Coordinates of C-alpha atoms in Angstrom, one line a residue:
X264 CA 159.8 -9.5 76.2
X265 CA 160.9 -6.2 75.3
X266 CA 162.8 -4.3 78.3
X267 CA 160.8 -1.9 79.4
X268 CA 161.8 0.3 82.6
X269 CA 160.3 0.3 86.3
X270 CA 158.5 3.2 85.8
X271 CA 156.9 2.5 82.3
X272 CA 155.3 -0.6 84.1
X273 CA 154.0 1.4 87.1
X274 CA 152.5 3.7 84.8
X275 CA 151.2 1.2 83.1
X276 CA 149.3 -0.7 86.0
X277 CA 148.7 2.8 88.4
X278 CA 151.0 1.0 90.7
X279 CA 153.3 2.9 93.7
X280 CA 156.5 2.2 92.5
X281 CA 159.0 1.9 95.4
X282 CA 162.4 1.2 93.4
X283 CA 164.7 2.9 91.1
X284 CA 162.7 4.5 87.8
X285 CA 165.0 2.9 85.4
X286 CA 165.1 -0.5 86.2
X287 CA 165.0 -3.1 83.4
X288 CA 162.5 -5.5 83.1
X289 CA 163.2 -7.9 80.8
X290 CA 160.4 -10.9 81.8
X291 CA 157.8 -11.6 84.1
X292 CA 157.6 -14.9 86.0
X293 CA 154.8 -15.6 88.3
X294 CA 156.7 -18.6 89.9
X295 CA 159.7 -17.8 91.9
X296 CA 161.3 -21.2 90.5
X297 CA 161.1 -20.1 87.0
X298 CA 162.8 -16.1 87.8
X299 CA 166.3 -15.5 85.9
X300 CA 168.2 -12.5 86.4
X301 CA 166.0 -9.5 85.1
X302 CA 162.4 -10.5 85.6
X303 CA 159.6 -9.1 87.7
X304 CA 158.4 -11.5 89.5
X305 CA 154.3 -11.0 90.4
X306 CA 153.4 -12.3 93.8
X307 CA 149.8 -13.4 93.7
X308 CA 147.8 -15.1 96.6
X309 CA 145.7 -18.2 96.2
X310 CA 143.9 -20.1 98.3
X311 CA 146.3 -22.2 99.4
X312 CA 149.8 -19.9 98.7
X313 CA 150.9 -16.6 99.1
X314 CA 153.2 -15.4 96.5
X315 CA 154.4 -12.4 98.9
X316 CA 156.3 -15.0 100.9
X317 CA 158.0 -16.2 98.0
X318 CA 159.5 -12.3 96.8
X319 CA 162.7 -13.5 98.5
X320 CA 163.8 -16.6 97.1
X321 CA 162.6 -14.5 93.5
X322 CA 165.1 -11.7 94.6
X323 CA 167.6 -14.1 95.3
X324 CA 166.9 -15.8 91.8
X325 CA 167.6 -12.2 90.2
X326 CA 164.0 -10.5 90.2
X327 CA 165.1 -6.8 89.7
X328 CA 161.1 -6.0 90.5
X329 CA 157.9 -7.6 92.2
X330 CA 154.5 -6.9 91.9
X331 CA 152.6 -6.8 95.0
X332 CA 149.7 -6.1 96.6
X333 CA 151.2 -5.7 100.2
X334 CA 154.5 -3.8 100.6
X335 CA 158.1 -6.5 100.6
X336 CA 161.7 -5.3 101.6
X337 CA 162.8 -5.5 97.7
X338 CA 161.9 -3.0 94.7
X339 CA 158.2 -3.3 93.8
X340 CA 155.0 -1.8 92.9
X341 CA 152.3 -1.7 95.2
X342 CA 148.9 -2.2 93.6
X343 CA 145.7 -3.1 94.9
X344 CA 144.8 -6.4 93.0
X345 CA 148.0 -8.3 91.5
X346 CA 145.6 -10.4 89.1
X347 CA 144.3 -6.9 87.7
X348 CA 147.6 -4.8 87.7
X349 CA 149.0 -7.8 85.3
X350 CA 146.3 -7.4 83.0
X351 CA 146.9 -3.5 82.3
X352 CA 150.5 -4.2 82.0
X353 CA 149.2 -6.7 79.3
X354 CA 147.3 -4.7 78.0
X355 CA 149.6 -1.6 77.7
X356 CA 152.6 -4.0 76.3
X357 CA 150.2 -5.2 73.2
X358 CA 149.2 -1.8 72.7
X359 CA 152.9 -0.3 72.5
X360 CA 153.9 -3.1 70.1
X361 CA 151.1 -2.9 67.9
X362 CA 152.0 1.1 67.5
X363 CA 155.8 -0.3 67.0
X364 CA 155.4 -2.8 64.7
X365 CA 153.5 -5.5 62.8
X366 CA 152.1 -8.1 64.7
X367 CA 148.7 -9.5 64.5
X368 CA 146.6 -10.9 67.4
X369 CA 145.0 -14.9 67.0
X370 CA 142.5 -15.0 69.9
X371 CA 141.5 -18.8 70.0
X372 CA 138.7 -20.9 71.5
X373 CA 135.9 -23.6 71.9
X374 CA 134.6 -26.2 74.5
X375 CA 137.3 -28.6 73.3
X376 CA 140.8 -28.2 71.3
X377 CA 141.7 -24.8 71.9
X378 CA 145.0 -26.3 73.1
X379 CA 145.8 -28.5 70.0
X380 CA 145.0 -26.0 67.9
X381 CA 147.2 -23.4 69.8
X382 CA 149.5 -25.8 69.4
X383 CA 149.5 -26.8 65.4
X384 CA 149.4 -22.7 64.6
X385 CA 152.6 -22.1 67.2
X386 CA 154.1 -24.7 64.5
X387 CA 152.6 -23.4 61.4
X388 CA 152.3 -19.2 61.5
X389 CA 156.0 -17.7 61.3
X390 CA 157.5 -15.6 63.9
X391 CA 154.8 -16.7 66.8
X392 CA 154.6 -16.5 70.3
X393 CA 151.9 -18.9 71.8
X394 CA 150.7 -20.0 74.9
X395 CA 152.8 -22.7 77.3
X396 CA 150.7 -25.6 77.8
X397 CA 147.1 -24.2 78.8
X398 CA 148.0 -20.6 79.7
X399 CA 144.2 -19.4 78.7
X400 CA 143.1 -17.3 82.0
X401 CA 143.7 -14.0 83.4
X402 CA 146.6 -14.8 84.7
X403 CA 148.1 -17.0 82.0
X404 CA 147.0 -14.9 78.9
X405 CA 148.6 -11.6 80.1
X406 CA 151.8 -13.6 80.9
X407 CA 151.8 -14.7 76.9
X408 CA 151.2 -11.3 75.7
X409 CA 154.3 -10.1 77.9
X410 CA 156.5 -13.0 76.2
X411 CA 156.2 -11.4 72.8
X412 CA 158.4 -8.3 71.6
X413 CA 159.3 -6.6 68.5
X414 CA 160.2 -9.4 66.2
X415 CA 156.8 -11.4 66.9
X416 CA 155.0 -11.0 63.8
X417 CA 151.7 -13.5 65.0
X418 CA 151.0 -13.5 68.9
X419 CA 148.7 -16.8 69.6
X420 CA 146.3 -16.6 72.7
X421 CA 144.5 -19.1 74.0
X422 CA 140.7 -17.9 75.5
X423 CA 139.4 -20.2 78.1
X424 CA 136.1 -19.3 80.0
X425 CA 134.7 -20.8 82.9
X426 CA 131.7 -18.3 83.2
X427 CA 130.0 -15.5 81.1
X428 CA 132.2 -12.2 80.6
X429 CA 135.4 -14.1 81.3
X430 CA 136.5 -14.0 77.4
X431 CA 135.2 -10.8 77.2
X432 CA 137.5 -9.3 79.8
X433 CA 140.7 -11.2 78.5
X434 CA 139.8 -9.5 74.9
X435 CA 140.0 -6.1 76.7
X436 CA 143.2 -7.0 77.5
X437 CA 144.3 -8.3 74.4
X438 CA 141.7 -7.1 71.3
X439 CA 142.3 -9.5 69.0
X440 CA 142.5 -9.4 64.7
X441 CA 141.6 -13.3 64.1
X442 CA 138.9 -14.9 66.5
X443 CA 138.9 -18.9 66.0
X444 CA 135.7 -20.2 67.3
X445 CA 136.1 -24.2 67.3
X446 CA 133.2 -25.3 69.0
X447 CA 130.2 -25.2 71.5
X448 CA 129.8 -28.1 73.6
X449 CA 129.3 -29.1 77.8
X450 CA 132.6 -28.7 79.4
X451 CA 132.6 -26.6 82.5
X452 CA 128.7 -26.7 81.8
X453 CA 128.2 -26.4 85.6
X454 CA 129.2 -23.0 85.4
X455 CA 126.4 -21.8 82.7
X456 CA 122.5 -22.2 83.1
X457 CA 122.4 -24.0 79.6
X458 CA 124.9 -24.7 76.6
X459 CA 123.6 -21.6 75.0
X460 CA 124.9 -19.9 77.6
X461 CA 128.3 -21.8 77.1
X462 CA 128.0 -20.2 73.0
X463 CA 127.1 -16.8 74.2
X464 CA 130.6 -17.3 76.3
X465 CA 132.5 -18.3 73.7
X466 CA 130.8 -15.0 71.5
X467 CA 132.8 -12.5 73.4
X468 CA 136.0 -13.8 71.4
X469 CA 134.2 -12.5 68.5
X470 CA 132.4 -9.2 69.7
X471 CA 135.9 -8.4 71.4
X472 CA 138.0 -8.4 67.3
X473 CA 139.3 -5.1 66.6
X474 CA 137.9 -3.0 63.9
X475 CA 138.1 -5.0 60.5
X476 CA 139.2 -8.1 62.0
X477 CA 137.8 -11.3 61.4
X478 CA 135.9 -14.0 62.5
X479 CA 136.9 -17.8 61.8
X480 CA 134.3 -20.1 62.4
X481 CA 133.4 -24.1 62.2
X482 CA 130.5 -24.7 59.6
X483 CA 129.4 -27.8 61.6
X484 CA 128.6 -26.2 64.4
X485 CA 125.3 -24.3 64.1
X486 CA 125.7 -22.4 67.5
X487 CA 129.1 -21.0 66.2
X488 CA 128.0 -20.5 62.9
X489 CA 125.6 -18.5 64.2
X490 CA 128.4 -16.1 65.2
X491 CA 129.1 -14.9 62.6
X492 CA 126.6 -11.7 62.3
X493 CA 129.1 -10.2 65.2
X494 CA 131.8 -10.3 62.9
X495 CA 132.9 -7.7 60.4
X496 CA 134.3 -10.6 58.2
X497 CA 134.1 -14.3 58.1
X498 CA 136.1 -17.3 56.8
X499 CA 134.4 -20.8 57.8
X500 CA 135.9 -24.1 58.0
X501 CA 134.6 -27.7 58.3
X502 CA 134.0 -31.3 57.6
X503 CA 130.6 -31.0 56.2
X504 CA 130.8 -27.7 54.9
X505 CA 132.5 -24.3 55.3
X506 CA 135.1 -22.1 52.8
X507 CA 137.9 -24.2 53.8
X508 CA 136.6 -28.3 54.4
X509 CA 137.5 -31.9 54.5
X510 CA 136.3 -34.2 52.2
X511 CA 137.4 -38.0 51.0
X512 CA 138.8 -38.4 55.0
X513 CA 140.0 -41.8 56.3
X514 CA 141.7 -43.3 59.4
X515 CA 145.0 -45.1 59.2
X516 CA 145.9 -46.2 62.9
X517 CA 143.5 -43.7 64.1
X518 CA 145.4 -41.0 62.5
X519 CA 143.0 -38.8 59.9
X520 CA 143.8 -38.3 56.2
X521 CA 141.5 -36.1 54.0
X522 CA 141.4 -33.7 51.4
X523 CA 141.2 -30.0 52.0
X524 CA 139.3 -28.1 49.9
X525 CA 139.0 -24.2 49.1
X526 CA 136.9 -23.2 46.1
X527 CA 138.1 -25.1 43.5
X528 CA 141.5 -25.6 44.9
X529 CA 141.9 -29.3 46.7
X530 CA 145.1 -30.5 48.4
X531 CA 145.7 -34.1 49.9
X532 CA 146.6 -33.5 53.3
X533 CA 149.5 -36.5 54.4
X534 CA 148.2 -38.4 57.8
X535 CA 148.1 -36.3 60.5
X536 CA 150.6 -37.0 63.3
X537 CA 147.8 -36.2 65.6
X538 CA 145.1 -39.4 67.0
X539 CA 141.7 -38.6 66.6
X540 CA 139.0 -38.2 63.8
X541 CA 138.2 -35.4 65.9
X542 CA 141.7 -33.1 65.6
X543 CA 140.2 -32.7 61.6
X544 CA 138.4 -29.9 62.7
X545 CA 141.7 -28.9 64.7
X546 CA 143.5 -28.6 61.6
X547 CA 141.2 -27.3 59.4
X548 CA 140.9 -24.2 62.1
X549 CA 144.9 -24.0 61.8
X550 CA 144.8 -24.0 57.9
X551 CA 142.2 -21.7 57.6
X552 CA 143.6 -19.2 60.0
X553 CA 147.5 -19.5 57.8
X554 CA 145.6 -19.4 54.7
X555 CA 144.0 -16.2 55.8
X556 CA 147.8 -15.1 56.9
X557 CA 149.4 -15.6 53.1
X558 CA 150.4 -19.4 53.2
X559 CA 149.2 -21.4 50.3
X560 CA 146.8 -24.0 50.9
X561 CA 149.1 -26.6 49.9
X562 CA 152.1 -25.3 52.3
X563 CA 149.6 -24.6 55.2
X564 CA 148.1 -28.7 54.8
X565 CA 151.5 -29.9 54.5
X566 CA 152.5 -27.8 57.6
X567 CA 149.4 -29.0 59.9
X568 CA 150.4 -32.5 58.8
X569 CA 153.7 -32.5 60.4
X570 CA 152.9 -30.5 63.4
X571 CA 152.7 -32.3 66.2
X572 CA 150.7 -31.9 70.2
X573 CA 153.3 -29.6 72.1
X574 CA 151.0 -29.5 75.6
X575 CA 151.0 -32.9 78.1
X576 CA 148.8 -34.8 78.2
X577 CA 146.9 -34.6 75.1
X578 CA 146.2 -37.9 72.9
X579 CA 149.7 -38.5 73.3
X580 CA 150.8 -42.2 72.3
X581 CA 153.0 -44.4 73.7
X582 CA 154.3 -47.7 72.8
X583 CA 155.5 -49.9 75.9
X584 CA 158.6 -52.1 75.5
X585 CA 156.4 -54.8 76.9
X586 CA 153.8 -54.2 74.0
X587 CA 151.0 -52.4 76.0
X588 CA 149.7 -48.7 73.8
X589 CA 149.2 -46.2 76.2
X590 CA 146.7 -43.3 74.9
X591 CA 147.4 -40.1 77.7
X592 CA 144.8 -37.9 76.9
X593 CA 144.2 -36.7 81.0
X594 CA 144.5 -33.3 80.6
X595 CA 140.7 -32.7 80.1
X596 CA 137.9 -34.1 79.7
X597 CA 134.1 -33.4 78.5
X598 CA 131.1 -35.1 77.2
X599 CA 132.1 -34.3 73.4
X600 CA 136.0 -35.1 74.4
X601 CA 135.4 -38.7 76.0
X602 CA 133.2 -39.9 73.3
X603 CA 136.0 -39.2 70.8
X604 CA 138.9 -40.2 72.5
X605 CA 137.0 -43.5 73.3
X606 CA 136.9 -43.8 69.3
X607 CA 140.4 -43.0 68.9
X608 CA 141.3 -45.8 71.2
X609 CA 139.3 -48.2 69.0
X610 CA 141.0 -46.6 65.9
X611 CA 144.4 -47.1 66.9
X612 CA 144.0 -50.6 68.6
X613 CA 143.0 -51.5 65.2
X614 CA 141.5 -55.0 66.2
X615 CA 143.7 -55.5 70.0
X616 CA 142.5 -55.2 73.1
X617 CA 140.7 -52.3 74.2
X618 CA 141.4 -50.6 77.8
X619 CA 139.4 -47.3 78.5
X620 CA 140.7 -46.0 81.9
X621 CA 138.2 -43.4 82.6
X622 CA 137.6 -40.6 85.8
X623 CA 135.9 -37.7 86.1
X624 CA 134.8 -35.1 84.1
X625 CA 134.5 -32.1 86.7
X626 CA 132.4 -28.7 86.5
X627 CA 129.6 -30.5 85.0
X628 CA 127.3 -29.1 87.6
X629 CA 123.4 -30.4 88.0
X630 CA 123.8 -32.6 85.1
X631 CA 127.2 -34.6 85.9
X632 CA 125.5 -37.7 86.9
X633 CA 123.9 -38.1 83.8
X634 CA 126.7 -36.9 81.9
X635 CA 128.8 -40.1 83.2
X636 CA 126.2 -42.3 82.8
X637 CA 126.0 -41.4 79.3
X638 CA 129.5 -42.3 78.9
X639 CA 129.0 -46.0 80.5
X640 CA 126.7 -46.5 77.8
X641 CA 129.0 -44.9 75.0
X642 CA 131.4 -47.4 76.4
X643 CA 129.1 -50.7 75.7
X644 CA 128.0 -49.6 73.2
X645 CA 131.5 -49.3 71.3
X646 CA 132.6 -52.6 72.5
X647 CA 135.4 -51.2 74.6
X648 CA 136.9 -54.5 76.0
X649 CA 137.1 -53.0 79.5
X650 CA 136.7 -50.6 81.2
X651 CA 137.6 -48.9 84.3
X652 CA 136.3 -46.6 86.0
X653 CA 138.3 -44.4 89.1
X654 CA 136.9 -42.1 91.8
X655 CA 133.6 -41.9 93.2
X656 CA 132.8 -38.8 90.7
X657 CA 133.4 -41.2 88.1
X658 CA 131.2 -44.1 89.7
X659 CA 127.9 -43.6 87.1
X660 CA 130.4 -44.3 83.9
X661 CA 130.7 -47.7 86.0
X662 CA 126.7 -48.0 87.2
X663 CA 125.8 -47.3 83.7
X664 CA 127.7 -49.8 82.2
X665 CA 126.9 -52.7 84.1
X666 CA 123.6 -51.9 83.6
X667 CA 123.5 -51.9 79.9
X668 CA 125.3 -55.8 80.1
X669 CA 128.8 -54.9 81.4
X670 CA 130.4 -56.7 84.1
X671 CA 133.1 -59.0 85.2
X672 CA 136.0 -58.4 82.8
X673 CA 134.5 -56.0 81.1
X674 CA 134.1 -53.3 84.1
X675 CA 135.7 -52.4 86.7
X676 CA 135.6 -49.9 89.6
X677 CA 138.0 -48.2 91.8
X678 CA 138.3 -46.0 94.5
X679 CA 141.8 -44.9 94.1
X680 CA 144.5 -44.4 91.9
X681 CA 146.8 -46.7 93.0
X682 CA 144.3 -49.3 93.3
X683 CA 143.7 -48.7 89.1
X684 CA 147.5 -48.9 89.2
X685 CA 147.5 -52.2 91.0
X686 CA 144.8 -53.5 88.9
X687 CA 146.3 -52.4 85.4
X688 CA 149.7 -54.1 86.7
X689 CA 147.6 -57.4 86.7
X690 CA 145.7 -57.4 83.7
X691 CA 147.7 -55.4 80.7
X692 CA 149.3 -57.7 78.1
X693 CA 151.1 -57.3 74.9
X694 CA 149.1 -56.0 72.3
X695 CA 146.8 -54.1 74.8
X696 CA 146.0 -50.3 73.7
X697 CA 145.0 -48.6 76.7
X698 CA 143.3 -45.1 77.2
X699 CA 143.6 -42.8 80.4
X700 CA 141.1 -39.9 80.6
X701 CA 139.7 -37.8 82.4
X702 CA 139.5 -33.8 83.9
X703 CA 143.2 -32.3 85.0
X704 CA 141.7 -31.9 88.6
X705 CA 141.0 -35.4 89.0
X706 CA 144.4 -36.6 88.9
X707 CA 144.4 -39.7 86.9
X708 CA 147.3 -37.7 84.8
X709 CA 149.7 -39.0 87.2
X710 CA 148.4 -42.7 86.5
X711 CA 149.3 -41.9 83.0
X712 CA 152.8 -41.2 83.9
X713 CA 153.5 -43.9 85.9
X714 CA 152.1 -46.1 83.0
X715 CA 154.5 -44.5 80.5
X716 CA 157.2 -44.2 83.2
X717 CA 157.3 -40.2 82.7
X718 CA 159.3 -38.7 85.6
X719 CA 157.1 -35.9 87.4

């Protein structure tokens, strides 16, 4: 972050400022463990914690300012809504550094790999500032926007939505020049009357580009491609079709190979370090988007094929000393995203035993019992060795499988996760690959990390 003074941010956010005018704030942290000397620390309340009671210990830390929405003992601004104060300061900082320099905006989203591809273009664009882990809401995109200063040349942003006008408002915050839409599918569908209401979300990233920006859009997907009217230009991508596509693409330990193809250009991309047919459309999205900022085709494929999944959590492979493959992929999980991880775990088992350790998929409203019971058939039908199932959200992946012929060692249910931990202590052996997923909110990540023995 650039310093900026105490009063520049209270003009910024129409705050009360109620500490010297030329303080120097030189970050913003919204966790009180993360302050080092010069931040402003923002104190929000949740349900469950109250950031005010935390100004303190962010003082102590050296917070030369706080933003509040209730007066504290140290130097602060007193606004009326923390949440909405950050956003303007956002909002303002962007502004001031597009006027000082030349940095463009890459606004990115989709029901599924927004995070992976935030993470192969923080690897590939040069002189980027992107998003840590998901930072994609109103709190977490302004916070990324305030981490870039005068030398960032391409600020990444991650756009999540979890209801309509949601994307819309973080563009306002942040307009952007390059709007990446990856996909429309049923994750957080529970918050939207139907999936086209899920692609008219995920069209504010593309109404909110600034004047002459442009649109980049996957080809495959018909709902997104039929974004592109909102646009004042377009670049597509995609595996069937698109400016920028895939063709002549194989698996090799579940890890995709393919050549990219632009016109009459064509470049053999090396095997991606990423597992999953599906992160193909991940990288085409990242190559298209570096091709449209002056890389070559062949130094943007050779880039995406070395980048690597920054974020926890997501496809990321470990090989046990006792033999077993653990796939962690428990940071999210939809419809779309369980069927393809499920094929990534037959992909990189490559003949072995197959383990699919699966929970819930939350915020998939009226339709979340059928959405599970979909995957139990998924599961049979791919001839996952076994599976099981954890948490009563969770239970109609089970039901579902037993009905379509699955039972005894091939499915399992449990209540808990330590009795999956229990369980999986009994029955992995060398050569097993197995595969944890499920939604963040369930918890099963933690399962994951005790089977990979990460410290938390």
């Amino acid at each position: 972050m650039r310093a900026v003074t105490a009063q520049w941010i209270a003009n910024a956010v129409g705050g009360t400022l109620v500490a010297d005018v030329d303080i120097a704030v030189t970050s913003v942290e919204k966790d009180s463990r993360d302050v080092t000397p010069g931040a402003m620390y923002v104190a929000f309340v949740g349900e469950r914690v109250d950031g005010h009671q935390y100004v303190d210990a962010a003082t102590a830390a050296g917070a030369v300012l706080s933003l509040v929405s209730q007066p504290v003992a140290a130097p602060h601004i007193l606004v009326d809504d923390v949440t909405e104060g950050l956003g303007k300061l956002a909002r303002a900082y962007l502004a001031d550094l597009r006027i000082r320099g030349d940095i463009t905006v890459v606004g990115v989203t989709g029901s599924n790999g927004k995070t992976t591809t935030k993470d192969l273009l923080a690897q590939v664009l040069p002189d980027v500032v992107a998003p840590v882990g998901s930072f994609n809401n109103e709190i977490g995109m302004p916070l990324t926007v305030l981490r870039a200063d005068d030398t960032t040349r391409h600020l990444v942003l991650e756009m999540g939505a979890s209801g309509p006008g949601h994307i819309a408002y973080l563009t306002q915050i942040a307009p952007v020049d390059i709007a990446v839409v990856l996909n429309v599918g049923s994750a957080h569908l529970g918050q939207y009357a139907s999936i086209d209401d899920v692609a008219q979300a995920k069209s504010e990233l593309v109404a909110g580009l600034v004047p002459g920006g442009i649109a980049i859009l996957n080809a495959d997907d018909a709902r997104v491609a039929a974004m592109a009217p909102l646009a004042p230009n377009v670049a597509t991508f995609g595996v069937d079709r698109g400016d920028i596509r895939a063709t002549k693409l194989e698996l090799d330990s579940g890890r995709a190979r393919f050549t990219v193809r632009q016109g009459a250009v064509a470049v053999d991309v090396p095997r991606l370090s990423l597992i999953g047919e599906h992160h193909v459309t991940n990288a085409l999205a990242a190559i298209a988007v570096a091709v449209h900022r002056g890389l070559s085709l062949d130094g943007a494929a050779a880039a995406v094929a070395q980048a690597k999944a920054l974020s926890e959590h997501r496809m990321a492979l470990v090989d046990r000393p006792d033999g077993v493959t653990v796939i962690d992929d428990s940071y999210n999980a939809s419809p779309e995203s369980m069927r393809a991880a499920l094929r990534a775990l037959l992909a990189v088992a490559n003949g072995g035993r197959t383990v699919a350790v699966l929970g819930e998929m939350l915020e998939m409203g009226d339709v979340s019992v059928a959405a599970h019971a979909d995957i139990g058939h998924t599961v049979v039908r791919l001839g996952i060795d076994l599976v099981l199932v954890v948490g009563a959200g969770a239970r109609p992946i089970f039901d579902s499988a037993v009905r379509e012929g699955s039972w005894g060692e091939e499915a399992a249910y449990v209540d808990t996760i330590g009795e999956a931990r229990d369980l999986l202590d009994d029955v992995l052996t060398a050569g097993d690959t197995v595969l944890v997923k499920a939604s963040h909110g369930s918890g099963l990540w933690t399962l994951a990390d005790d089977l990979v023995g990460a410290k938390r």
